[in-house]
Every structure is written in C-alpha cells, then in structure tokens.
Amino acid sequence: MAAGFSLLALASTAQAMEVEVRGHAVLMSGPVTGIELRVLESTLESHPDISTVVLRNSHGGDARTGYAVGEFIRAHKLNTALSGFCISSCSRMFLGGVQRQYSDEQSQEKTFVGLHGNYAPDGSLQANRMGYLKEWVIKYSDGKANPDLVEQWVHIPNHHGYIAFYHRDANILPGTQKVMLCQGTEDKGKRQEQCAKPDMGDALANGIVTSWAIYPLRDNRQQAD
C-alpha cells in the first residue's frame, strides 16, 4: 500500500479506527471499537518501516483494547504522537509509546491527551478496577506520573470528566502548568474557565510525554502528497 492510502477497516463486522499510513507514521483516528490491535498488527506487517503511531481525534471507546494496543506499542518499541484530542482508552494507546510527543498537524490549543477512569455502559465508575488502572498509568509513564494526581483523575465519578494535558506552549490556561482537571459537570463551552488547574506537574513532569519537541507530521503529509 502506498503512503497516504486510507484503510477504513480490516473487518467487515465492525469498523475500527480509521488508519492512514504517512511516511514512517500510521495515523489512527476515531472511536476505539475493539479490533484496533488486529488492524495495527496488519498495518505493521504491510509497512514494517513504521516507527510512530499517531493518535488523532479520538474520544476512546473499548477499554481493554486501549490497554492491549498500548502494551503492544511498548513491546514493539514504537513511538506515539498526538494530533488533536486523544481521550480515555485512546490515552492508554498513547502512553504505550517509548517516545511520546505532540505533533504539528493541528494547533497546540486543540491538541491534548485526556485521561480518566473506567466506566460501565451506564456511565458509572468501575471503582474496583481503578487500582489496576492507576498502577498501569504509573508504569507506562515510566514511573513519573504523580500518584496523588493519578488518584484524582481515575476516580472522577462522571464519565464526561477527564484530566487534559496540553503542550507547554499552547496558548491557553495562562499562568498554569497547562493541565486541566474537569469533573464533567462544567459548562461544555466554559471548561477552560471552570475546570480545576492542578499544580502537580505538567505533561512532561508526569511522564505523559517524553519531550516537548514537536513531531513533524506536516512534513510527512507533504512527502505523501
């Protein structure tokens, strides 16, 4: 398959995240439905030179798949990058990267990783699973995630809430560490004003990313064109 070719799904019964190969990167966008591990494995078989998985505009979805893909990415020593938002199970996929960066495809104001707990289909917090999630996040942040901060975000009771980590140069949340902790009860258009701004380390200090250097995804797109 040529770089830039879009693969919508590799299964007929369920639509996985959209996949696009661009140079040495594979972009995975949209909801996590449960077959993304198979899709990623197949993509890497076809494109063994891929070194970076870019997560783009995903609200997450299937929790087990998020863990599995994150662990697969780490085991295969792949890097990850962000383009736009990556929330919930998508964030676990992102944490799998050996090197974890923001990209330049979208503005830094629109690019963030959002983490929260595990929730049942009715939206209720699955409190008995939060110990495992907390340990997993700390492990895949290379032991850097502040345990007290992780404790707060994995126990957000509302599944619409999350903690958002932005790049230090994002032109939002002035005077803060560019971290926003939302309970999910805030006015949607006023989250930047109403959400808490914890002073417990930024994305780099918490091991959410490994560098402030920006991954040059736009260059890959130009090469593909």
JSON list of C-alpha atoms in Angstrom, two decimals:
[
{"chain": "A", "resi": 1, "resn": "MET", "atom": "CA", "xyz": [0.00, 0.00, 0.00]},
{"chain": "A", "resi": 2, "resn": "ALA", "atom": "CA", "xyz": [1.30, 3.47, -0.84]},
{"chain": "A", "resi": 3, "resn": "ALA", "atom": "CA", "xyz": [1.91, 6.06, 1.85]},
{"chain": "A", "resi": 4, "resn": "GLY", "atom": "CA", "xyz": [-1.17, 8.17, 2.43]},
{"chain": "A", "resi": 5, "resn": "PHE", "atom": "CA", "xyz": [-3.56, 5.35, 1.48]},
{"chain": "A", "resi": 6, "resn": "SER", "atom": "CA", "xyz": [-6.54, 5.29, 3.83]},
{"chain": "A", "resi": 7, "resn": "LEU", "atom": "CA", "xyz": [-7.65, 1.98, 5.37]},
{"chain": "A", "resi": 8, "resn": "LEU", "atom": "CA", "xyz": [-11.12, 2.37, 6.81]},
{"chain": "A", "resi": 9, "resn": "ALA", "atom": "CA", "xyz": [-11.34, -1.05, 8.45]},
{"chain": "A", "resi": 10, "resn": "LEU", "atom": "CA", "xyz": [-9.95, -4.53, 8.13]},
{"chain": "A", "resi": 11, "resn": "ALA", "atom": "CA", "xyz": [-13.04, -6.31, 9.39]},
{"chain": "A", "resi": 12, "resn": "SER", "atom": "CA", "xyz": [-16.46, -6.45, 7.81]},
{"chain": "A", "resi": 13, "resn": "THR", "atom": "CA", "xyz": [-18.41, -6.80, 11.04]},
{"chain": "A", "resi": 14, "resn": "ALA", "atom": "CA", "xyz": [-17.01, -3.85, 12.99]},
{"chain": "A", "resi": 15, "resn": "GLN", "atom": "CA", "xyz": [-15.46, -0.59, 11.92]},
{"chain": "A", "resi": 16, "resn": "ALA", "atom": "CA", "xyz": [-12.14, 0.09, 13.59]},
{"chain": "A", "resi": 17, "resn": "MET", "atom": "CA", "xyz": [-10.39, 3.41, 13.92]},
{"chain": "A", "resi": 18, "resn": "GLU", "atom": "CA", "xyz": [-9.57, 4.91, 10.54]},
{"chain": "A", "resi": 19, "resn": "VAL", "atom": "CA", "xyz": [-5.96, 4.22, 9.58]},
{"chain": "A", "resi": 20, "resn": "GLU", "atom": "CA", "xyz": [-3.71, 6.22, 7.30]},
{"chain": "A", "resi": 21, "resn": "VAL", "atom": "CA", "xyz": [-0.08, 5.42, 6.56]},
{"chain": "A", "resi": 22, "resn": "ARG", "atom": "CA", "xyz": [2.01, 8.53, 6.09]},
{"chain": "A", "resi": 23, "resn": "GLY", "atom": "CA", "xyz": [5.75, 8.03, 5.70]},
{"chain": "A", "resi": 24, "resn": "HIS", "atom": "CA", "xyz": [7.07, 6.28, 8.80]},
{"chain": "A", "resi": 25, "resn": "ALA", "atom": "CA", "xyz": [3.88, 7.03, 10.75]},
{"chain": "A", "resi": 26, "resn": "VAL", "atom": "CA", "xyz": [0.48, 5.41, 10.95]},
{"chain": "A", "resi": 27, "resn": "LEU", "atom": "CA", "xyz": [-2.40, 7.68, 11.94]},
{"chain": "A", "resi": 28, "resn": "MET", "atom": "CA", "xyz": [-5.29, 6.13, 13.89]},
{"chain": "A", "resi": 29, "resn": "SER", "atom": "CA", "xyz": [-8.41, 8.28, 14.19]},
{"chain": "A", "resi": 30, "resn": "GLY", "atom": "CA", "xyz": [-11.89, 7.99, 15.64]},
{"chain": "A", "resi": 31, "resn": "PRO", "atom": "CA", "xyz": [-13.58, 5.65, 18.15]},
{"chain": "A", "resi": 32, "resn": "VAL", "atom": "CA", "xyz": [-11.85, 2.59, 19.63]},
{"chain": "A", "resi": 33, "resn": "THR", "atom": "CA", "xyz": [-14.20, -0.25, 18.73]},
{"chain": "A", "resi": 34, "resn": "GLY", "atom": "CA", "xyz": [-12.29, -3.35, 19.81]},
{"chain": "A", "resi": 35, "resn": "ILE", "atom": "CA", "xyz": [-10.41, -4.59, 16.72]},
{"chain": "A", "resi": 36, "resn": "GLU", "atom": "CA", "xyz": [-7.69, -1.94, 16.61]},
{"chain": "A", "resi": 37, "resn": "LEU", "atom": "CA", "xyz": [-4.96, -4.32, 17.75]},
{"chain": "A", "resi": 38, "resn": "ARG", "atom": "CA", "xyz": [-5.56, -6.57, 14.75]},
{"chain": "A", "resi": 39, "resn": "VAL", "atom": "CA", "xyz": [-5.70, -3.53, 12.47]},
{"chain": "A", "resi": 40, "resn": "LEU", "atom": "CA", "xyz": [-2.40, -2.18, 13.80]},
{"chain": "A", "resi": 41, "resn": "GLU", "atom": "CA", "xyz": [-0.71, -5.59, 13.56]},
{"chain": "A", "resi": 42, "resn": "SER", "atom": "CA", "xyz": [-1.82, -5.94, 9.93]},
{"chain": "A", "resi": 43, "resn": "THR", "atom": "CA", "xyz": [-0.69, -2.41, 9.10]},
{"chain": "A", "resi": 44, "resn": "LEU", "atom": "CA", "xyz": [2.76, -3.03, 10.55]},
{"chain": "A", "resi": 45, "resn": "GLU", "atom": "CA", "xyz": [3.06, -6.27, 8.60]},
{"chain": "A", "resi": 46, "resn": "SER", "atom": "CA", "xyz": [2.42, -4.32, 5.40]},
{"chain": "A", "resi": 47, "resn": "HIS", "atom": "CA", "xyz": [4.61, -1.37, 6.46]},
{"chain": "A", "resi": 48, "resn": "PRO", "atom": "CA", "xyz": [7.48, -2.68, 8.62]},
{"chain": "A", "resi": 49, "resn": "ASP", "atom": "CA", "xyz": [9.24, 0.70, 8.46]},
{"chain": "A", "resi": 50, "resn": "ILE", "atom": "CA", "xyz": [6.57, 2.39, 10.60]},
{"chain": "A", "resi": 51, "resn": "SER", "atom": "CA", "xyz": [8.09, 3.78, 13.79]},
{"chain": "A", "resi": 52, "resn": "THR", "atom": "CA", "xyz": [5.36, 6.10, 15.13]},
{"chain": "A", "resi": 53, "resn": "VAL", "atom": "CA", "xyz": [1.67, 5.68, 15.88]},
{"chain": "A", "resi": 54, "resn": "VAL", "atom": "CA", "xyz": [-0.21, 8.99, 15.74]},
{"chain": "A", "resi": 55, "resn": "LEU", "atom": "CA", "xyz": [-3.47, 9.12, 17.68]},
{"chain": "A", "resi": 56, "resn": "ARG", "atom": "CA", "xyz": [-5.87, 11.66, 16.22]},
{"chain": "A", "resi": 57, "resn": "ASN", "atom": "CA", "xyz": [-9.25, 12.99, 17.37]},
{"chain": "A", "resi": 58, "resn": "SER", "atom": "CA", "xyz": [-10.44, 10.01, 19.39]},
{"chain": "A", "resi": 59, "resn": "HIS", "atom": "CA", "xyz": [-12.83, 10.01, 22.33]},
{"chain": "A", "resi": 60, "resn": "GLY", "atom": "CA", "xyz": [-11.75, 6.44, 23.07]},
{"chain": "A", "resi": 61, "resn": "GLY", "atom": "CA", "xyz": [-14.12, 3.52, 23.48]},
{"chain": "A", "resi": 62, "resn": "ASP", "atom": "CA", "xyz": [-13.27, -0.09, 24.31]},
{"chain": "A", "resi": 63, "resn": "ALA", "atom": "CA", "xyz": [-11.13, -0.07, 27.47]},
{"chain": "A", "resi": 64, "resn": "ARG", "atom": "CA", "xyz": [-9.48, -3.48, 27.02]},
{"chain": "A", "resi": 65, "resn": "THR", "atom": "CA", "xyz": [-8.36, -2.54, 23.54]},
{"chain": "A", "resi": 66, "resn": "GLY", "atom": "CA", "xyz": [-6.78, 0.64, 24.85]},
{"chain": "A", "resi": 67, "resn": "TYR", "atom": "CA", "xyz": [-4.65, -1.35, 27.28]},
{"chain": "A", "resi": 68, "resn": "ALA", "atom": "CA", "xyz": [-3.82, -4.03, 24.69]},
{"chain": "A", "resi": 69, "resn": "VAL", "atom": "CA", "xyz": [-2.75, -1.58, 21.98]},
{"chain": "A", "resi": 70, "resn": "GLY", "atom": "CA", "xyz": [-0.71, 0.46, 24.45]},
{"chain": "A", "resi": 71, "resn": "GLU", "atom": "CA", "xyz": [1.10, -2.66, 25.62]},
{"chain": "A", "resi": 72, "resn": "PHE", "atom": "CA", "xyz": [1.65, -3.81, 22.04]},
{"chain": "A", "resi": 73, "resn": "ILE", "atom": "CA", "xyz": [3.12, -0.44, 21.07]},
{"chain": "A", "resi": 74, "resn": "ARG", "atom": "CA", "xyz": [5.54, -0.54, 24.01]},
{"chain": "A", "resi": 75, "resn": "ALA", "atom": "CA", "xyz": [6.51, -4.16, 23.38]},
{"chain": "A", "resi": 76, "resn": "HIS", "atom": "CA", "xyz": [7.35, -3.34, 19.76]},
{"chain": "A", "resi": 77, "resn": "LYS", "atom": "CA", "xyz": [9.31, -0.23, 20.76]},
{"chain": "A", "resi": 78, "resn": "LEU", "atom": "CA", "xyz": [7.14, 2.13, 18.73]},
{"chain": "A", "resi": 79, "resn": "ASN", "atom": "CA", "xyz": [6.75, 5.85, 19.43]},
{"chain": "A", "resi": 80, "resn": "THR", "atom": "CA", "xyz": [3.46, 7.74, 19.67]},
{"chain": "A", "resi": 81, "resn": "ALA", "atom": "CA", "xyz": [2.33, 11.27, 18.85]},
{"chain": "A", "resi": 82, "resn": "LEU", "atom": "CA", "xyz": [-0.84, 13.32, 19.27]},
{"chain": "A", "resi": 83, "resn": "SER", "atom": "CA", "xyz": [-2.87, 15.13, 16.64]},
{"chain": "A", "resi": 84, "resn": "GLY", "atom": "CA", "xyz": [-5.93, 16.80, 18.15]},
{"chain": "A", "resi": 85, "resn": "PHE", "atom": "CA", "xyz": [-7.61, 15.13, 21.12]},
{"chain": "A", "resi": 86, "resn": "CYS", "atom": "CA", "xyz": [-6.97, 11.62, 22.45]},
{"chain": "A", "resi": 87, "resn": "ILE", "atom": "CA", "xyz": [-9.19, 10.71, 25.40]},
{"chain": "A", "resi": 88, "resn": "SER", "atom": "CA", "xyz": [-9.99, 7.68, 27.57]},
{"chain": "A", "resi": 89, "resn": "SER", "atom": "CA", "xyz": [-8.86, 4.36, 26.04]},
{"chain": "A", "resi": 90, "resn": "CYS", "atom": "CA", "xyz": [-7.03, 6.32, 23.33]},
{"chain": "A", "resi": 91, "resn": "SER", "atom": "CA", "xyz": [-4.83, 7.80, 26.05]},
{"chain": "A", "resi": 92, "resn": "ARG", "atom": "CA", "xyz": [-3.70, 4.30, 27.05]},
{"chain": "A", "resi": 93, "resn": "MET", "atom": "CA", "xyz": [-2.70, 3.65, 23.47]},
{"chain": "A", "resi": 94, "resn": "PHE", "atom": "CA", "xyz": [-0.72, 6.89, 23.53]},
{"chain": "A", "resi": 95, "resn": "LEU", "atom": "CA", "xyz": [1.05, 6.02, 26.79]},
{"chain": "A", "resi": 96, "resn": "GLY", "atom": "CA", "xyz": [2.37, 2.87, 25.14]},
{"chain": "A", "resi": 97, "resn": "GLY", "atom": "CA", "xyz": [4.85, 4.86, 23.08]},
{"chain": "A", "resi": 98, "resn": "VAL", "atom": "CA", "xyz": [8.52, 4.69, 24.02]},
{"chain": "A", "resi": 99, "resn": "GLN", "atom": "CA", "xyz": [8.80, 8.33, 22.93]},
{"chain": "A", "resi": 100, "resn": "ARG", "atom": "CA", "xyz": [5.60, 10.34, 23.31]},
{"chain": "A", "resi": 101, "resn": "GLN", "atom": "CA", "xyz": [5.13, 13.74, 21.66]},
{"chain": "A", "resi": 102, "resn": "TYR", "atom": "CA", "xyz": [2.66, 16.33, 20.45]},
{"chain": "A", "resi": 103, "resn": "SER", "atom": "CA", "xyz": [2.58, 16.80, 16.67]},
{"chain": "A", "resi": 104, "resn": "ASP", "atom": "CA", "xyz": [2.27, 19.86, 14.45]},
{"chain": "A", "resi": 105, "resn": "GLU", "atom": "CA", "xyz": [-0.71, 18.67, 12.39]},
{"chain": "A", "resi": 106, "resn": "GLN", "atom": "CA", "xyz": [-3.23, 20.62, 14.46]},
{"chain": "A", "resi": 107, "resn": "SER", "atom": "CA", "xyz": [-2.81, 23.66, 16.68]},
{"chain": "A", "resi": 108, "resn": "GLN", "atom": "CA", "xyz": [-1.46, 23.05, 20.18]},
{"chain": "A", "resi": 109, "resn": "GLU", "atom": "CA", "xyz": [-4.63, 24.63, 21.57]},
{"chain": "A", "resi": 110, "resn": "LYS", "atom": "CA", "xyz": [-6.63, 21.73, 20.07]},
{"chain": "A", "resi": 111, "resn": "THR", "atom": "CA", "xyz": [-4.09, 19.00, 20.85]},
{"chain": "A", "resi": 112, "resn": "PHE", "atom": "CA", "xyz": [-4.22, 17.23, 24.20]},
{"chain": "A", "resi": 113, "resn": "VAL", "atom": "CA", "xyz": [-4.40, 13.85, 25.86]},
{"chain": "A", "resi": 114, "resn": "GLY", "atom": "CA", "xyz": [-7.29, 13.26, 28.26]},
{"chain": "A", "resi": 115, "resn": "LEU", "atom": "CA", "xyz": [-7.33, 10.58, 30.96]},
{"chain": "A", "resi": 116, "resn": "HIS", "atom": "CA", "xyz": [-9.99, 9.38, 33.38]},
{"chain": "A", "resi": 117, "resn": "GLY", "atom": "CA", "xyz": [-11.27, 6.18, 34.99]},
{"chain": "A", "resi": 118, "resn": "ASN", "atom": "CA", "xyz": [-13.01, 3.07, 33.65]},
{"chain": "A", "resi": 119, "resn": "TYR", "atom": "CA", "xyz": [-16.78, 3.29, 33.33]},
{"chain": "A", "resi": 120, "resn": "ALA", "atom": "CA", "xyz": [-19.63, 0.82, 32.88]},
{"chain": "A", "resi": 121, "resn": "PRO", "atom": "CA", "xyz": [-22.01, 1.13, 29.91]},
{"chain": "A", "resi": 122, "resn": "ASP", "atom": "CA", "xyz": [-24.38, 3.15, 32.10]},
{"chain": "A", "resi": 123, "resn": "GLY", "atom": "CA", "xyz": [-21.59, 5.67, 32.78]},
{"chain": "A", "resi": 124, "resn": "SER", "atom": "CA", "xyz": [-20.93, 4.66, 36.37]},
{"chain": "A", "resi": 125, "resn": "LEU", "atom": "CA", "xyz": [-17.35, 4.46, 37.62]},
{"chain": "A", "resi": 126, "resn": "GLN", "atom": "CA", "xyz": [-15.99, 0.93, 37.98]},
{"chain": "A", "resi": 127, "resn": "ALA", "atom": "CA", "xyz": [-14.24, 1.69, 41.25]},
{"chain": "A", "resi": 128, "resn": "ASN", "atom": "CA", "xyz": [-12.89, -1.86, 41.75]},
{"chain": "A", "resi": 129, "resn": "ARG", "atom": "CA", "xyz": [-10.76, -1.51, 38.61]},
{"chain": "A", "resi": 130, "resn": "MET", "atom": "CA", "xyz": [-9.14, 1.80, 39.48]},
{"chain": "A", "resi": 131, "resn": "GLY", "atom": "CA", "xyz": [-6.23, 0.30, 41.41]},
{"chain": "A", "resi": 132, "resn": "TYR", "atom": "CA", "xyz": [-5.09, -1.58, 38.31]},
{"chain": "A", "resi": 133, "resn": "LEU", "atom": "CA", "xyz": [-5.55, 1.47, 36.10]},
{"chain": "A", "resi": 134, "resn": "LYS", "atom": "CA", "xyz": [-3.54, 3.66, 38.47]},
{"chain": "A", "resi": 135, "resn": "GLU", "atom": "CA", "xyz": [-0.66, 1.16, 38.56]},
{"chain": "A", "resi": 136, "resn": "TRP", "atom": "CA", "xyz": [-0.78, 0.80, 34.77]},
{"chain": "A", "resi": 137, "resn": "VAL", "atom": "CA", "xyz": [-0.63, 4.56, 34.18]},
{"chain": "A", "resi": 138, "resn": "ILE", "atom": "CA", "xyz": [2.31, 4.98, 36.55]},
{"chain": "A", "resi": 139, "resn": "LYS", "atom": "CA", "xyz": [4.17, 2.10, 34.90]},
{"chain": "A", "resi": 140, "resn": "TYR", "atom": "CA", "xyz": [3.60, 3.38, 31.35]},
{"chain": "A", "resi": 141, "resn": "SER", "atom": "CA", "xyz": [4.52, 6.93, 32.33]},
{"chain": "A", "resi": 142, "resn": "ASP", "atom": "CA", "xyz": [7.90, 5.42, 33.18]},
{"chain": "A", "resi": 143, "resn": "GLY", "atom": "CA", "xyz": [7.17, 5.86, 36.88]},
{"chain": "A", "resi": 144, "resn": "LYS", "atom": "CA", "xyz": [6.80, 9.64, 36.58]},
{"chain": "A", "resi": 145, "resn": "ALA", "atom": "CA", "xyz": [3.05, 10.20, 36.98]},
{"chain": "A", "resi": 146, "resn": "ASN", "atom": "CA", "xyz": [2.27, 11.86, 40.31]},
{"chain": "A", "resi": 147, "resn": "PRO", "atom": "CA", "xyz": [0.36, 9.16, 42.26]},
{"chain": "A", "resi": 148, "resn": "ASP", "atom": "CA", "xyz": [-1.80, 11.75, 44.03]},
{"chain": "A", "resi": 149, "resn": "LEU", "atom": "CA", "xyz": [-2.78, 13.31, 40.73]},
{"chain": "A", "resi": 150, "resn": "VAL", "atom": "CA", "xyz": [-3.49, 9.92, 39.13]},
{"chain": "A", "resi": 151, "resn": "GLU", "atom": "CA", "xyz": [-5.66, 9.07, 42.14]},
{"chain": "A", "resi": 152, "resn": "GLN", "atom": "CA", "xyz": [-7.76, 12.15, 41.43]},
{"chain": "A", "resi": 153, "resn": "TRP", "atom": "CA", "xyz": [-8.32, 11.52, 37.74]},
{"chain": "A", "resi": 154, "resn": "VAL", "atom": "CA", "xyz": [-9.04, 7.78, 37.90]},
{"chain": "A", "resi": 155, "resn": "HIS", "atom": "CA", "xyz": [-11.79, 8.47, 40.44]},
{"chain": "A", "resi": 156, "resn": "ILE", "atom": "CA", "xyz": [-13.63, 11.17, 38.53]},
{"chain": "A", "resi": 157, "resn": "PRO", "atom": "CA", "xyz": [-17.21, 9.88, 39.02]},
{"chain": "A", "resi": 158, "resn": "ASN", "atom": "CA", "xyz": [-18.66, 11.36, 35.83]},
{"chain": "A", "resi": 159, "resn": "HIS", "atom": "CA", "xyz": [-17.57, 9.68, 32.58]},
{"chain": "A", "resi": 160, "resn": "HIS", "atom": "CA", "xyz": [-17.68, 13.06, 30.85]},
{"chain": "A", "resi": 161, "resn": "GLY", "atom": "CA", "xyz": [-14.86, 14.29, 33.09]},
{"chain": "A", "resi": 162, "resn": "TYR", "atom": "CA", "xyz": [-11.14, 13.93, 32.44]},
{"chain": "A", "resi": 163, "resn": "ILE", "atom": "CA", "xyz": [-7.75, 15.45, 33.07]},
{"chain": "A", "resi": 164, "resn": "ALA", "atom": "CA", "xyz": [-6.30, 17.15, 29.99]},
{"chain": "A", "resi": 165, "resn": "PHE", "atom": "CA", "xyz": [-2.57, 17.63, 29.43]},
{"chain": "A", "resi": 166, "resn": "TYR", "atom": "CA", "xyz": [-1.58, 20.29, 26.88]},
{"chain": "A", "resi": 167, "resn": "HIS", "atom": "CA", "xyz": [1.77, 21.29, 25.43]},
{"chain": "A", "resi": 168, "resn": "ARG", "atom": "CA", "xyz": [3.57, 23.92, 27.48]},
{"chain": "A", "resi": 169, "resn": "ASP", "atom": "CA", "xyz": [3.38, 26.33, 24.52]},
{"chain": "A", "resi": 170, "resn": "ALA", "atom": "CA", "xyz": [-0.38, 26.01, 24.00]},
{"chain": "A", "resi": 171, "resn": "ASN", "atom": "CA", "xyz": [-1.95, 29.45, 24.12]},
{"chain": "A", "resi": 172, "resn": "ILE", "atom": "CA", "xyz": [-4.50, 28.54, 26.80]},
{"chain": "A", "resi": 173, "resn": "LEU", "atom": "CA", "xyz": [-4.75, 28.30, 30.60]},
{"chain": "A", "resi": 174, "resn": "PRO", "atom": "CA", "xyz": [-2.35, 31.22, 31.26]},
{"chain": "A", "resi": 175, "resn": "GLY", "atom": "CA", "xyz": [-0.31, 31.08, 34.45]},
{"chain": "A", "resi": 176, "resn": "THR", "atom": "CA", "xyz": [-0.81, 27.33, 34.86]},
{"chain": "A", "resi": 177, "resn": "GLN", "atom": "CA", "xyz": [1.04, 24.13, 34.01]},
{"chain": "A", "resi": 178, "resn": "LYS", "atom": "CA", "xyz": [-1.36, 23.62, 31.08]},
{"chain": "A", "resi": 179, "resn": "VAL", "atom": "CA", "xyz": [-3.22, 20.88, 32.93]},
{"chain": "A", "resi": 180, "resn": "MET", "atom": "CA", "xyz": [-7.00, 20.96, 33.30]},
{"chain": "A", "resi": 181, "resn": "LEU", "atom": "CA", "xyz": [-8.93, 18.64, 35.65]},
{"chain": "A", "resi": 182, "resn": "CYS", "atom": "CA", "xyz": [-12.62, 18.52, 34.74]},
{"chain": "A", "resi": 183, "resn": "GLN", "atom": "CA", "xyz": [-15.34, 16.71, 36.68]},
{"chain": "A", "resi": 184, "resn": "GLY", "atom": "CA", "xyz": [-17.70, 16.52, 33.71]},
{"chain": "A", "resi": 185, "resn": "THR", "atom": "CA", "xyz": [-20.28, 18.79, 35.33]},
{"chain": "A", "resi": 186, "resn": "GLU", "atom": "CA", "xyz": [-18.86, 22.03, 33.92]},
{"chain": "A", "resi": 187, "resn": "ASP", "atom": "CA", "xyz": [-20.48, 24.01, 31.12]},
{"chain": "A", "resi": 188, "resn": "LYS", "atom": "CA", "xyz": [-19.05, 22.50, 27.95]},
{"chain": "A", "resi": 189, "resn": "GLY", "atom": "CA", "xyz": [-18.11, 25.85, 26.47]},
{"chain": "A", "resi": 190, "resn": "LYS", "atom": "CA", "xyz": [-16.53, 27.10, 29.69]},
{"chain": "A", "resi": 191, "resn": "ARG", "atom": "CA", "xyz": [-14.30, 24.22, 30.71]},
{"chain": "A", "resi": 192, "resn": "GLN", "atom": "CA", "xyz": [-11.13, 26.26, 30.46]},
{"chain": "A", "resi": 193, "resn": "GLU", "atom": "CA", "xyz": [-12.59, 28.68, 32.99]},
{"chain": "A", "resi": 194, "resn": "GLN", "atom": "CA", "xyz": [-14.40, 26.26, 35.29]},
{"chain": "A", "resi": 195, "resn": "CYS", "atom": "CA", "xyz": [-12.16, 23.18, 35.45]},
{"chain": "A", "resi": 196, "resn": "ALA", "atom": "CA", "xyz": [-9.52, 22.93, 38.17]},
{"chain": "A", "resi": 197, "resn": "LYS", "atom": "CA", "xyz": [-5.91, 23.71, 37.27]},
{"chain": "A", "resi": 198, "resn": "PRO", "atom": "CA", "xyz": [-3.85, 21.37, 39.49]},
{"chain": "A", "resi": 199, "resn": "ASP", "atom": "CA", "xyz": [-0.31, 22.45, 40.32]},
{"chain": "A", "resi": 200, "resn": "MET", "atom": "CA", "xyz": [1.09, 18.92, 40.40]},
{"chain": "A", "resi": 201, "resn": "GLY", "atom": "CA", "xyz": [3.38, 18.85, 37.38]},
{"chain": "A", "resi": 202, "resn": "ASP", "atom": "CA", "xyz": [2.89, 19.32, 33.66]},
{"chain": "A", "resi": 203, "resn": "ALA", "atom": "CA", "xyz": [2.70, 16.71, 30.91]},
{"chain": "A", "resi": 204, "resn": "LEU", "atom": "CA", "xyz": [6.47, 16.21, 30.83]},
{"chain": "A", "resi": 205, "resn": "ALA", "atom": "CA", "xyz": [6.93, 16.06, 34.59]},
{"chain": "A", "resi": 206, "resn": "ASN", "atom": "CA", "xyz": [4.17, 13.43, 34.83]},
{"chain": "A", "resi": 207, "resn": "GLY", "atom": "CA", "xyz": [5.64, 11.30, 32.04]},
{"chain": "A", "resi": 208, "resn": "ILE", "atom": "CA", "xyz": [2.62, 11.76, 29.82]},
{"chain": "A", "resi": 209, "resn": "VAL", "atom": "CA", "xyz": [5.02, 12.94, 27.13]},
{"chain": "A", "resi": 210, "resn": "THR", "atom": "CA", "xyz": [8.74, 12.31, 26.99]},
{"chain": "A", "resi": 211, "resn": "SER", "atom": "CA", "xyz": [9.70, 15.55, 25.22]},
{"chain": "A", "resi": 212, "resn": "TRP", "atom": "CA", "xyz": [8.37, 19.00, 24.35]},
{"chain": "A", "resi": 213, "resn": "ALA", "atom": "CA", "xyz": [9.83, 18.56, 20.85]},
{"chain": "A", "resi": 214, "resn": "ILE", "atom": "CA", "xyz": [7.09, 18.58, 18.23]},
{"chain": "A", "resi": 215, "resn": "TYR", "atom": "CA", "xyz": [6.70, 15.57, 15.95]},
{"chain": "A", "resi": 216, "resn": "PRO", "atom": "CA", "xyz": [6.78, 16.88, 12.32]},
{"chain": "A", "resi": 217, "resn": "LEU", "atom": "CA", "xyz": [3.64, 15.27, 10.95]},
{"chain": "A", "resi": 218, "resn": "ARG", "atom": "CA", "xyz": [3.03, 18.04, 8.40]},
{"chain": "A", "resi": 219, "resn": "ASP", "atom": "CA", "xyz": [6.34, 17.16, 6.72]},
{"chain": "A", "resi": 220, "resn": "ASN", "atom": "CA", "xyz": [5.11, 13.57, 6.36]},
{"chain": "A", "resi": 221, "resn": "ARG", "atom": "CA", "xyz": [1.90, 14.77, 4.73]},
{"chain": "A", "resi": 222, "resn": "GLN", "atom": "CA", "xyz": [3.80, 16.88, 2.23]},
{"chain": "A", "resi": 223, "resn": "GLN", "atom": "CA", "xyz": [6.01, 13.93, 1.35]},
{"chain": "A", "resi": 224, "resn": "ALA", "atom": "CA", "xyz": [2.95, 11.72, 0.87]},
{"chain": "A", "resi": 225, "resn": "ASP", "atom": "CA", "xyz": [1.34, 14.32, -1.41]}
]
